[in-house]
Short mmCIF file of C-alpha atoms (C1' of nucleotides) and ligand atoms in Angstrom, two decimals:
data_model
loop_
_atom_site.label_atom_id
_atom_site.label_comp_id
_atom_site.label_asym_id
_atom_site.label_seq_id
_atom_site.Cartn_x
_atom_site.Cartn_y
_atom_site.Cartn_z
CA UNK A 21 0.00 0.00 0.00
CA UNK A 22 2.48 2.76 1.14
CA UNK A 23 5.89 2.47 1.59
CA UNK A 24 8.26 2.70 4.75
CA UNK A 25 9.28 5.91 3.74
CA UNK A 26 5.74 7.37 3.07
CA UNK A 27 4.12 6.21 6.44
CA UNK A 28 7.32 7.70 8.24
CA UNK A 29 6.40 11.26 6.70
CA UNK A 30 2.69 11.15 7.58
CA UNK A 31 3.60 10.06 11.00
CA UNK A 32 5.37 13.24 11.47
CA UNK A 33 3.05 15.30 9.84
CA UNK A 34 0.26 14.04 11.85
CA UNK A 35 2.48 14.90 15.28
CA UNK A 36 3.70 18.26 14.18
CA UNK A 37 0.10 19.18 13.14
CA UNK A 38 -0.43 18.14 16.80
CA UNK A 39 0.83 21.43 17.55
CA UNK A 40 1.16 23.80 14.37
CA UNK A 41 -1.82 23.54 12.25
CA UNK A 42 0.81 24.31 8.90
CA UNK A 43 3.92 22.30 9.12
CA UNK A 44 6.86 23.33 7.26
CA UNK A 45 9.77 21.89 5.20
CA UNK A 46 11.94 22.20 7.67
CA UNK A 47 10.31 20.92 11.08
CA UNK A 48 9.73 17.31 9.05
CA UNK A 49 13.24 17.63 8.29
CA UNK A 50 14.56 18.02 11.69
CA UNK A 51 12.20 15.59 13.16
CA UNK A 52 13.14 12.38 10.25
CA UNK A 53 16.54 13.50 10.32
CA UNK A 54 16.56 14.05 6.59
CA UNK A 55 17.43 17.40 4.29
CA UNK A 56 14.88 19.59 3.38
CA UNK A 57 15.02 18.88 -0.39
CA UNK A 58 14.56 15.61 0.57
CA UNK A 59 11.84 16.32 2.20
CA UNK A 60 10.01 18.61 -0.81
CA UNK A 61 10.59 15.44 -3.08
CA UNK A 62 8.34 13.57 -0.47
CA UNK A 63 5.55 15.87 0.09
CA UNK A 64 5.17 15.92 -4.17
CA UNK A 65 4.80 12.47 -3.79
CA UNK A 66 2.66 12.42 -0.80
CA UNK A 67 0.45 15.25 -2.21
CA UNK A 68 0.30 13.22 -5.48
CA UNK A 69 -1.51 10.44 -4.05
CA UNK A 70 -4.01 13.03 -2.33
CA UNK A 71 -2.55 11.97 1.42
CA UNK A 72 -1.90 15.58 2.25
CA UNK A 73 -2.67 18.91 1.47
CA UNK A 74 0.72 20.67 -0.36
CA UNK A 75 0.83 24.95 -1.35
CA UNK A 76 4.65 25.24 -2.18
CA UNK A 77 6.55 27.31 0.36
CA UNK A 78 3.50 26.82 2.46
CA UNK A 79 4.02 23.57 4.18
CA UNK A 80 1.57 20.99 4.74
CA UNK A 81 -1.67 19.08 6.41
CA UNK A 82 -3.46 16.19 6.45
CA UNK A 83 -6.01 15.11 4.21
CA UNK A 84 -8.68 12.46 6.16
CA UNK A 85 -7.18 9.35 4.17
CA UNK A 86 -3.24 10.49 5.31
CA UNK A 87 -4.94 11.46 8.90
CA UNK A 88 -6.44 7.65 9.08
CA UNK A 89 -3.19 6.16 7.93
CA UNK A 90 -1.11 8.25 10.23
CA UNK A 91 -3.32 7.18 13.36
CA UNK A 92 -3.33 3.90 12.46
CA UNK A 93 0.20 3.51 12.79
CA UNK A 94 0.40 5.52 15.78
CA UNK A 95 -2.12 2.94 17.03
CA UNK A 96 0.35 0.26 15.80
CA UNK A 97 3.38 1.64 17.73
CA UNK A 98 1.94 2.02 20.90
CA UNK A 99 -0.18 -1.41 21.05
CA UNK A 100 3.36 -2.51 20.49
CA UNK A 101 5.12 -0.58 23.00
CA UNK A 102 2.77 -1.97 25.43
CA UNK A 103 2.93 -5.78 24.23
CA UNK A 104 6.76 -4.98 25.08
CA UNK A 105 6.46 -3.42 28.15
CA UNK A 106 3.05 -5.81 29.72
CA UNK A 107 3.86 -9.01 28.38
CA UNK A 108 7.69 -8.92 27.72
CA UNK A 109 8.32 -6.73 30.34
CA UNK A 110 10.38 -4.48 29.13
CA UNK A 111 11.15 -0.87 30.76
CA UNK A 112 9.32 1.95 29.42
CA UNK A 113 12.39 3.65 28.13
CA UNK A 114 13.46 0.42 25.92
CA UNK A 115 10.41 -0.19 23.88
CA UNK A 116 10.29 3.07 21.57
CA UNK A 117 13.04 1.89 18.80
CA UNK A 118 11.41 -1.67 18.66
CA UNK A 119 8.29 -0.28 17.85
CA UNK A 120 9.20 1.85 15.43
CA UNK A 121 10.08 -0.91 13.27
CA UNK A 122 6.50 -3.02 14.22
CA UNK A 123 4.45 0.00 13.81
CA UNK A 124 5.25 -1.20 9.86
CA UNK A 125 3.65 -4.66 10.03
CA UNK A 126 0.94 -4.32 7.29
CA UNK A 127 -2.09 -6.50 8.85
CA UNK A 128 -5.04 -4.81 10.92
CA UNK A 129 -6.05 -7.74 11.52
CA UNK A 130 -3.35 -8.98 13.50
CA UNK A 131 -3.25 -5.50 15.54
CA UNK A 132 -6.96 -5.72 16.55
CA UNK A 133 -6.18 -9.06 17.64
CA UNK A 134 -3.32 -8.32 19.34
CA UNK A 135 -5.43 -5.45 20.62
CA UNK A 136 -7.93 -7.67 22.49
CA UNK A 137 -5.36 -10.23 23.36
CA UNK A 138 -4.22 -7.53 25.58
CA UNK A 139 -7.58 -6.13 26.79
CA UNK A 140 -7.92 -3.01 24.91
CA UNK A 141 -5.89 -0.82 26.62
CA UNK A 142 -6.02 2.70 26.21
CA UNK A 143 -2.92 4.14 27.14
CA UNK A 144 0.97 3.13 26.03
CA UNK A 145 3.78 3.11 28.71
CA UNK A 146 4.24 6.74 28.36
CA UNK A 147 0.72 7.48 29.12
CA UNK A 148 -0.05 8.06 25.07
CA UNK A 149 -4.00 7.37 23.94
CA UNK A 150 -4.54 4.27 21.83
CA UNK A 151 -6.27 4.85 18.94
CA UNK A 152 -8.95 2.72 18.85
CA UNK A 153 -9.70 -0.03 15.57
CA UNK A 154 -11.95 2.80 14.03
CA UNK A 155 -9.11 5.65 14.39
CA UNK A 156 -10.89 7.38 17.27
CA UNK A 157 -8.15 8.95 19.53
CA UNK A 158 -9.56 9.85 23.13
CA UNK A 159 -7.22 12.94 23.49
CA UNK A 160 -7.41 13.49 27.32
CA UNK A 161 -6.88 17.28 28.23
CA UNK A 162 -3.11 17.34 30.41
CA UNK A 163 -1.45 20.40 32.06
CA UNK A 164 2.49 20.21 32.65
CA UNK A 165 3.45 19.97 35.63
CA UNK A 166 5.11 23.29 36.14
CA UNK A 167 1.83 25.19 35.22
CA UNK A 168 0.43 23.28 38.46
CA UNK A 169 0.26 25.74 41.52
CA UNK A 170 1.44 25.17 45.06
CA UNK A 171 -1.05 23.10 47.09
CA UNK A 172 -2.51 21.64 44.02
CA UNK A 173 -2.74 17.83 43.65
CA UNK A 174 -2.70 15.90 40.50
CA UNK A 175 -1.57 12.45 38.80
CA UNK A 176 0.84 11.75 36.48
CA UNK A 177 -0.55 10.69 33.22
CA UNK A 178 2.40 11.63 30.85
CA UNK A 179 5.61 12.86 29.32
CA UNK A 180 6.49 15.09 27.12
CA UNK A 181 9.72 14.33 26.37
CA UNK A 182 10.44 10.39 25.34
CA UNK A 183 13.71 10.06 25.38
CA UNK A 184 15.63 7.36 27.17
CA UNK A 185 17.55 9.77 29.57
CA UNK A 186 14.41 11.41 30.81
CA UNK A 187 12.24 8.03 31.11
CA UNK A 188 15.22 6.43 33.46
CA UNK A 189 15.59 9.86 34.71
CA UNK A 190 11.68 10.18 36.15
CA UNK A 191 11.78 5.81 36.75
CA UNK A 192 14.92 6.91 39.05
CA UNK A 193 12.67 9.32 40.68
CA UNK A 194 9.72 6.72 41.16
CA UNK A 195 7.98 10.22 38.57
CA UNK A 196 6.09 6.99 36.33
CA UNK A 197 2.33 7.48 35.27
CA UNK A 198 0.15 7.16 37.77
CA UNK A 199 1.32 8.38 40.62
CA UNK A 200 -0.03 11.21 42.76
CA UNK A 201 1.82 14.12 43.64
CA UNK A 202 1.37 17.25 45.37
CA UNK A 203 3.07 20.76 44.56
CA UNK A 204 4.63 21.61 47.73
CA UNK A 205 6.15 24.59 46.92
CA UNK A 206 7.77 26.75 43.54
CA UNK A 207 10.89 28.26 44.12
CA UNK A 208 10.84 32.05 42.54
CA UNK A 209 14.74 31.67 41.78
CA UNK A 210 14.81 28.97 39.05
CA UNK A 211 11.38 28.05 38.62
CA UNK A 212 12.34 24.26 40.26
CA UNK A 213 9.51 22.67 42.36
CA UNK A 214 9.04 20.94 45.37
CA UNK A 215 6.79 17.94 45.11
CA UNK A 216 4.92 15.64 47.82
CA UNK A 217 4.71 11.97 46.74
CA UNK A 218 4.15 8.72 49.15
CA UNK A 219 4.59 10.93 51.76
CA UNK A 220 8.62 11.77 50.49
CA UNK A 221 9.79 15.01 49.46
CA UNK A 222 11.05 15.23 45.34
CA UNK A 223 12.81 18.09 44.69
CA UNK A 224 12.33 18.61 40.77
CA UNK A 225 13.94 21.38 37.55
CA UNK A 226 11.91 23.88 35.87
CA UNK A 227 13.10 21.42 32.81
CA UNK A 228 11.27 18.53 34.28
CA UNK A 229 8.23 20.28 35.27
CA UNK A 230 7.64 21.30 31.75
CA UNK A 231 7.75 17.53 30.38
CA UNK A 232 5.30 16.15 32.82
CA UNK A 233 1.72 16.21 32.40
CA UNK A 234 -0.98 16.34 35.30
CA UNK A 235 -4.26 15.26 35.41
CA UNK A 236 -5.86 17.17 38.51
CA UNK B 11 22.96 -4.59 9.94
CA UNK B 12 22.24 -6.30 6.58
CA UNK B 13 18.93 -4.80 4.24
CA UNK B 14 15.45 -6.76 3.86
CA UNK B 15 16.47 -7.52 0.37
CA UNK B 16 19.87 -9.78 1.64
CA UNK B 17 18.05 -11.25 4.42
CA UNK B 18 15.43 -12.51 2.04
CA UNK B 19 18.15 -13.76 -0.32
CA UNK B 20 19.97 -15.67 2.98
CA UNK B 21 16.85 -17.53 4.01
CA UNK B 22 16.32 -18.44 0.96
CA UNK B 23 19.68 -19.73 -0.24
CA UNK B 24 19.09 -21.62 4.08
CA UNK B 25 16.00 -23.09 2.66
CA UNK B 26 17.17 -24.35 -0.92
CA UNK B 27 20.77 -25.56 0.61
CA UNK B 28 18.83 -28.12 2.62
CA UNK B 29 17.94 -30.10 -0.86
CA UNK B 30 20.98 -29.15 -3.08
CA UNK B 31 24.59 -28.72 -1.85
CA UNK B 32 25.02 -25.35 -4.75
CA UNK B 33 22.12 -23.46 -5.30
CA UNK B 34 21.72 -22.19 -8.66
CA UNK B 35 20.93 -18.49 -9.59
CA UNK B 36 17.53 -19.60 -11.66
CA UNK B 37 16.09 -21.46 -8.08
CA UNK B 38 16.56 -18.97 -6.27
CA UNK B 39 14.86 -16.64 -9.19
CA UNK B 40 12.13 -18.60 -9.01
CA UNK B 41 11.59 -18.94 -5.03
CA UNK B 42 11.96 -15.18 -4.88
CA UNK B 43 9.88 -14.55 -7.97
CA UNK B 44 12.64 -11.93 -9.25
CA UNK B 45 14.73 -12.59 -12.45
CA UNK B 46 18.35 -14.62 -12.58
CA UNK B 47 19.80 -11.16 -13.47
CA UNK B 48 18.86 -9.60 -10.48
CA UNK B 49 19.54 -12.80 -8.49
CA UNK B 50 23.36 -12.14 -10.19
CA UNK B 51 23.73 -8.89 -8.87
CA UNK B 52 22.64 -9.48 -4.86
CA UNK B 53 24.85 -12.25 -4.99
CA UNK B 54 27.76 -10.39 -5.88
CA UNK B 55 26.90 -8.16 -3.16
CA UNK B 56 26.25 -10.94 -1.00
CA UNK B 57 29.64 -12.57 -1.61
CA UNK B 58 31.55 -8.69 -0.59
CA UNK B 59 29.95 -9.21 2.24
CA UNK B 60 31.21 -12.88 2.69
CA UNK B 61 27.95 -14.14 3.58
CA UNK B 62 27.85 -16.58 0.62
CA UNK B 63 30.34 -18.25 -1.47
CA UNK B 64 30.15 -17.15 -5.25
CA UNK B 65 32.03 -19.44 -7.98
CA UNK B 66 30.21 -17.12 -11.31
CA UNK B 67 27.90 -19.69 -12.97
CA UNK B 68 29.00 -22.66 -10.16
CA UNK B 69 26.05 -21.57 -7.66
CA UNK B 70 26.29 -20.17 -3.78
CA UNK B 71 26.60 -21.72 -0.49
CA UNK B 72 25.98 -19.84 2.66
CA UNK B 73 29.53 -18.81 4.74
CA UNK B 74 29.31 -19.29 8.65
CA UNK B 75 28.67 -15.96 8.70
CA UNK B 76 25.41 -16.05 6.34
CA UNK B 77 23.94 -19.19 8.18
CA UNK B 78 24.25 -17.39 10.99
CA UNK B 79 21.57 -14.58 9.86
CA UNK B 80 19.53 -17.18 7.66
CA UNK B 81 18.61 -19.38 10.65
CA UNK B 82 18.22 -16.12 13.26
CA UNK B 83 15.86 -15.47 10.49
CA UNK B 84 13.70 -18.50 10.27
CA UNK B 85 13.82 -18.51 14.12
CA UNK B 86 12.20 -15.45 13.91
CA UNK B 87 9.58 -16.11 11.67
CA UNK B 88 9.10 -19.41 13.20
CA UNK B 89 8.48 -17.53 17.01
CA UNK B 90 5.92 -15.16 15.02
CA UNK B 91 4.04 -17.91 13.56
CA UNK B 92 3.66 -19.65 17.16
CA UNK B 93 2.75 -16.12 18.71
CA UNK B 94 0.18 -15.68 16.33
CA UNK B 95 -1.64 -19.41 16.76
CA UNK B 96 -0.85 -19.57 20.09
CA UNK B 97 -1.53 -16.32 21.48
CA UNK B 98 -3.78 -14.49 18.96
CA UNK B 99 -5.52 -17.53 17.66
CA UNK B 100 -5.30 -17.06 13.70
CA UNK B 101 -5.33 -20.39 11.97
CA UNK B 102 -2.14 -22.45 10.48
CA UNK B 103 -2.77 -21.11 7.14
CA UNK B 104 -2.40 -17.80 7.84
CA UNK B 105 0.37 -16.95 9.58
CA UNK B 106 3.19 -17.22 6.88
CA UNK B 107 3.12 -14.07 5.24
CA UNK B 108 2.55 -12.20 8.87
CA UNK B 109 5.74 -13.96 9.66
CA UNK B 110 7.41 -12.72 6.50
CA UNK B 111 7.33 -8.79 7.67
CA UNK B 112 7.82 -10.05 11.16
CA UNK B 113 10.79 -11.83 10.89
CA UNK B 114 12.73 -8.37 9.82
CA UNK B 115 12.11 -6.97 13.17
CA UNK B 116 15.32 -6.42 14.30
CA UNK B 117 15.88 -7.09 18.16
CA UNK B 118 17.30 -10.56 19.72
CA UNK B 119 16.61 -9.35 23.34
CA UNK B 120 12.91 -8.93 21.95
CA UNK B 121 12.47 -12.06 20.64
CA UNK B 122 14.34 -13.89 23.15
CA UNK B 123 11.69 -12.54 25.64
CA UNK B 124 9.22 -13.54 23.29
CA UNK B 125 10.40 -17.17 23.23
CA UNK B 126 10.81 -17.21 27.01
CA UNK B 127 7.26 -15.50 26.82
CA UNK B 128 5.70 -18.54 25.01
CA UNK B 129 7.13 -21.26 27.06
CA UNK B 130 10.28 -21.91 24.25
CA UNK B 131 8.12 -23.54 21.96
CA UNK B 132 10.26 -26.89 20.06
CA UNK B 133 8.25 -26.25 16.59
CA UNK B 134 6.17 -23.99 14.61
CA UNK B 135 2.29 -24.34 13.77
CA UNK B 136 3.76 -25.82 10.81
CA UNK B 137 5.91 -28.88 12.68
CA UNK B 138 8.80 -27.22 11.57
CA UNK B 139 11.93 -26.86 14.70
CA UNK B 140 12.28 -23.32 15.99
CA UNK B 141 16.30 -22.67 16.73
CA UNK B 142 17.20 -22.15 19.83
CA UNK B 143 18.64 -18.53 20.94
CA UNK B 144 22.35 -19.97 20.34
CA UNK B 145 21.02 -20.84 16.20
CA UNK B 146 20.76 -24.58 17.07
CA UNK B 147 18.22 -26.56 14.88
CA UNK B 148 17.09 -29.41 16.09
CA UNK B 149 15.94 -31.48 12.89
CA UNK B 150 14.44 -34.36 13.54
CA UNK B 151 14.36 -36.37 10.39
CA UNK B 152 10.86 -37.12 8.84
CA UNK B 153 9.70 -39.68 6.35
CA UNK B 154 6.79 -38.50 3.72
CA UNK B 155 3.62 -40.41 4.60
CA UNK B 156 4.06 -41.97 1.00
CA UNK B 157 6.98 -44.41 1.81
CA UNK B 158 5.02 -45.47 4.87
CA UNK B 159 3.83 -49.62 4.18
CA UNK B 160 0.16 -50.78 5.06
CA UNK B 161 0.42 -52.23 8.53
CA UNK B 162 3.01 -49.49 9.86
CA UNK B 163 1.95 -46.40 12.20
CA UNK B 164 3.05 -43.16 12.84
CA UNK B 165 2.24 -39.47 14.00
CA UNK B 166 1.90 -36.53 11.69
CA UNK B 167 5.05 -33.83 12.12
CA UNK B 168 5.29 -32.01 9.66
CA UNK B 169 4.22 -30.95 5.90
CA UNK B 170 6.62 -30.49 3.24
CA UNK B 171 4.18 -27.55 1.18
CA UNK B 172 2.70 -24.73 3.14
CA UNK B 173 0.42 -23.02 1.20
CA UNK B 174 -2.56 -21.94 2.11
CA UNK B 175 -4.42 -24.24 -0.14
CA UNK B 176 -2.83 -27.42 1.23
CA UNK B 177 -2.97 -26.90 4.95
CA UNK B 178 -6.78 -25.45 4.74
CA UNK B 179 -7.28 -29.32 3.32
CA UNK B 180 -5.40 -31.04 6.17
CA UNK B 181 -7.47 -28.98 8.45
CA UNK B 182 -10.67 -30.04 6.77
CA UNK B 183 -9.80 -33.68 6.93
CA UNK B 184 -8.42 -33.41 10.58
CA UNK B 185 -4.53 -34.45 9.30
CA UNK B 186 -3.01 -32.09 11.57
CA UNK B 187 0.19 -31.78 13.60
CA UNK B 188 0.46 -34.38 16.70
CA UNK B 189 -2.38 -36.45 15.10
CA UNK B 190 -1.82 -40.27 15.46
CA UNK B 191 -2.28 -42.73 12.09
CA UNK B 192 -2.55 -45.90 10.47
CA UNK B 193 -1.57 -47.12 6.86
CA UNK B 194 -4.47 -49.34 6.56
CA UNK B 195 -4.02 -49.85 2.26
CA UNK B 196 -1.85 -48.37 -0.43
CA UNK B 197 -3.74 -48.41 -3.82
CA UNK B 198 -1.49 -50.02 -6.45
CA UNK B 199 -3.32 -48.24 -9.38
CA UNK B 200 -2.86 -44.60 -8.55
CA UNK B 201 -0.58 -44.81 -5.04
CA UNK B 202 -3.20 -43.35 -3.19
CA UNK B 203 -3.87 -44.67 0.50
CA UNK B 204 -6.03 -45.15 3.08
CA UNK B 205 -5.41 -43.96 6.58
CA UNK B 206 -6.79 -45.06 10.19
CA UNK B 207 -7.19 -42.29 12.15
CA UNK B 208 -9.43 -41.71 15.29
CA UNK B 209 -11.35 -44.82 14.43
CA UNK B 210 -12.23 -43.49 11.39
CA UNK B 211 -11.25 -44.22 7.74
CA UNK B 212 -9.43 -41.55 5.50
CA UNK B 213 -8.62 -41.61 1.83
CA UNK B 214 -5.51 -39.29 0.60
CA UNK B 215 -3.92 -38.53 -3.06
CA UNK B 216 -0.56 -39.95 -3.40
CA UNK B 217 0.09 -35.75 -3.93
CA UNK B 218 -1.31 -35.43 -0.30
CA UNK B 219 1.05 -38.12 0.85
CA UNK B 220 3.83 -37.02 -0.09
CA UNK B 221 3.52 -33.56 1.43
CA UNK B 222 2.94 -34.65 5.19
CA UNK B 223 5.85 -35.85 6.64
CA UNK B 224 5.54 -39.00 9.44
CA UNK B 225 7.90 -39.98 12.79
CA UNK B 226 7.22 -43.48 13.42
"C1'" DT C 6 9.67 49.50 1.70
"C1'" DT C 7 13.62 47.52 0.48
"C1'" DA C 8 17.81 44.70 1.62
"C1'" DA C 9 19.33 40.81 4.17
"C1'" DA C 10 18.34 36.51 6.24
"C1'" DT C 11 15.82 32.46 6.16
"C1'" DT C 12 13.15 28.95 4.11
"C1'" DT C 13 11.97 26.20 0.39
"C1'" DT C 14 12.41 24.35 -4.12
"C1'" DT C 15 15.02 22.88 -8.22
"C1'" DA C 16 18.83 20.64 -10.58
"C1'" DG C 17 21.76 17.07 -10.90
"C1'" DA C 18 23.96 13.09 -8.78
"C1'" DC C 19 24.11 8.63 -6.31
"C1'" DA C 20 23.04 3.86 -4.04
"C1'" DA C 21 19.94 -0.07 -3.74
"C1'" DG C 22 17.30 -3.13 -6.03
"C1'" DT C 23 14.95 -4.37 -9.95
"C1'" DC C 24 14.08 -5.12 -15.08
"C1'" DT C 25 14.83 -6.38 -20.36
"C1'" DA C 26 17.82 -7.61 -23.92
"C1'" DA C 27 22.10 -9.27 -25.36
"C1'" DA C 28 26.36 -11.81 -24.61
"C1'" DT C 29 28.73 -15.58 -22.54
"C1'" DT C 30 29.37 -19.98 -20.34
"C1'" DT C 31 27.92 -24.52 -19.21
"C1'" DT C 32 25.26 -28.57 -20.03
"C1'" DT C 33 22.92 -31.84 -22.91
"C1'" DA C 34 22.47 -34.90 -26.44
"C1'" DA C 35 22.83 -36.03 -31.17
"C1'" DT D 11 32.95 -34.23 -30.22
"C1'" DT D 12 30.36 -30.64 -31.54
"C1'" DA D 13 25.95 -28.10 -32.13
"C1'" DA D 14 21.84 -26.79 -29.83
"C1'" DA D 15 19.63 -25.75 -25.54
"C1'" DA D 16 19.71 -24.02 -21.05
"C1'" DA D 17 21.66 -21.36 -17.47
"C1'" DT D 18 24.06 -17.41 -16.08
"C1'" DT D 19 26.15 -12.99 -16.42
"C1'" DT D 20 26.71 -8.32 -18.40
"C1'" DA D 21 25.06 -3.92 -20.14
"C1'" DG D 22 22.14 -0.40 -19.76
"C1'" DA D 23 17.90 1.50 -17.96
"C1'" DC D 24 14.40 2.65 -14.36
"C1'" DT D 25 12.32 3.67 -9.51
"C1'" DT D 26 12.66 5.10 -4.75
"C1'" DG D 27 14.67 7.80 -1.57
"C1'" DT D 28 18.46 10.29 -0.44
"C1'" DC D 29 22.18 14.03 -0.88
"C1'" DT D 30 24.77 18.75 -2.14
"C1'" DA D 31 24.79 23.02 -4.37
"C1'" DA D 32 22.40 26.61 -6.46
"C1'" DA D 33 18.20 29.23 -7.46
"C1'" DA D 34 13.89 31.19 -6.05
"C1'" DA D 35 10.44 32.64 -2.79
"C1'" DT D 36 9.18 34.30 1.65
"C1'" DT D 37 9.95 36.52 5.95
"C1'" DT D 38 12.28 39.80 8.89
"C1'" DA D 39 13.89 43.97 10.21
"C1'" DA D 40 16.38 48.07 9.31
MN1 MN E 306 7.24 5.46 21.04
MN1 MN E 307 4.84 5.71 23.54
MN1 MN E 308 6.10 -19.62 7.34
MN1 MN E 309 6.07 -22.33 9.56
#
DNA sequence: TTAAATTTTTAGACAAGTCTAAATTTTTAA
DNA sequence: TTAAAAATTTAGACTTGTCTAAAAATTTAA
């Protein structure tokens, strides 16, 4: 149907668009690690086979067949990451590379299977919605952390940041999803918080704050 | 580590080596459905690589180094294939091309975990052995049903064609895996036979015969 | 409002893998 | 033992996806 290459780009779009409603040249660029002309080529193509909306010089969107192609294999990567990290019990900073080469396994059948083999979950290890077998993403409203104020409570329900050094950073800290925490206090200085968790005392950057999101 | 296209042209090389000590350019044409000429130029490539030997117009045999991959390879797609009968219930017949996109996945840790996962399965849906973690194959040698005499018994292991066609048959008749039979009468005229199985009284082609493979 | 900076596209090249057609080598069999 | 048939390789072309360098368009800011 499409190639690697091809459902790589509309991934991207589709999580740029997440927070841009135009994305540009360059942003896909940065995030596939690829030139911008490199890029352009792709988009003609793309644009070509009606998956996305293409004004030269004016970057890109989604048309509703790239948008269901897109979420279906963001549905695929993170039914994957959690196979990995429920049933092979890996750590939530290990599973992202292994599913980026899954989320390319062609069969919905074998997802929605996989899908209620598992129990229909409907969050990945990083707290991430699961599209559901129609492409319906429950998009849960989340406020980082560091817009929290003191004497607020919340719960964890994900990061902003995915990268291994963070994820074994905030496992280090006992900061996974779930847990409840309470803003103790902001320090004026450097914006660095002071959290209440299990009844212990986390002291935690500005930089942290920001990549955490709260349910309250 | 090595492209989709050379681990294709490994396995296969693994798979046609087990009948014919050199494996000609135009068999393994034909098992990949591409033409000798490109056949010529992978295994050039192949042969830089020292993963096959190349004599031009002799045929190839795998190195150490190329067995190596081939049978990580087949271990892989032979895992897959259990996971998906075992765990998400499809049927024998259609697992293999699943397994062909899943087998590419690159990670040993994941499907080491996935084998310890499953219990370390011996064989595939298909009766064929899974190698072990270290690349050990366990082949346990097989006679076709059709040089089985009247009188003799014997349990099903194994079946020498896998398409889909064939194994939706043995399904239909109940000549699967593990199942116990007789060779109650082989029919001069046309070699066909009849079976004892369950207490009940089967009829195969000598074609069928030929394809299931018997331990005594 | 225009010049400079930035972004994006175009032009031309390259690697991987495939193809057809033609040339070469090996095998078969008269 | 040699001519025909079959198998294999070579030559040249094409597609996908990438790159660098240069040109063109857009944005920024004096
Ligand atoms: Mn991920
Ligand atoms: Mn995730
Ligand atoms: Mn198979
Ligand atoms: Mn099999």
């Amino acid at each position: 149907m499409n190639t690697l290459a091809e459902e790589n780009y509309l991934k991207s779009i589709y999580h740029l668009a997440l927070s841009s409603a135009n994305v540009s040249t360059n942003q896909l660029a940065a995030l596939l690690k690829t030139k911008a002309s490199s890029v352009t080529d792709m988009l003609k193509k793309l644009a070509d086979k009606e998956l996305i909306n293409y004004t030269p010089y004016q970057g890109v969107n989604l048309t509703a067949a790239g948008e269901k192609i897109a979420v279906n294999i963001i549905r695929k990567h993170r039914l994957w990451e959690y196979f990995l990290v429920e049933k092979l019990n890996f750590k939530w900073d290990q599973v992202h590379d292994m599913a980026e080469e899954m989320e390319h396994i062609s069969s919905n059948e074998l997802i929605d299977r996989l899908d209620k083999f598992m129990g229909f979950p409907k969050h990945d290890p990083h707290g991430d919605p699961i599209p559901d077998c129609n492409g319906l993403v429950k998009t849960h409203h989340l406020e980082p952390l560091s817009s929290i104020v003191p004497g607020q409570h919340g719960t964890i329900c994900g990061v902003r940041n995915h990268s291994t050094m963070f994820l074994q950073y905030l496992e280090k800290q006992s900061l996974t999803i779930g847990k409840k925490i309470k803003v103790a206090e902001t320090i004026e200085f450097d914006h660095s918080m002071i959290l209440q968790m299990e009844g212990k005392e986390i002291q935690i950057s500005r930089e942290v704050a920001n990549n955490l999101l709260i349910a309250q």
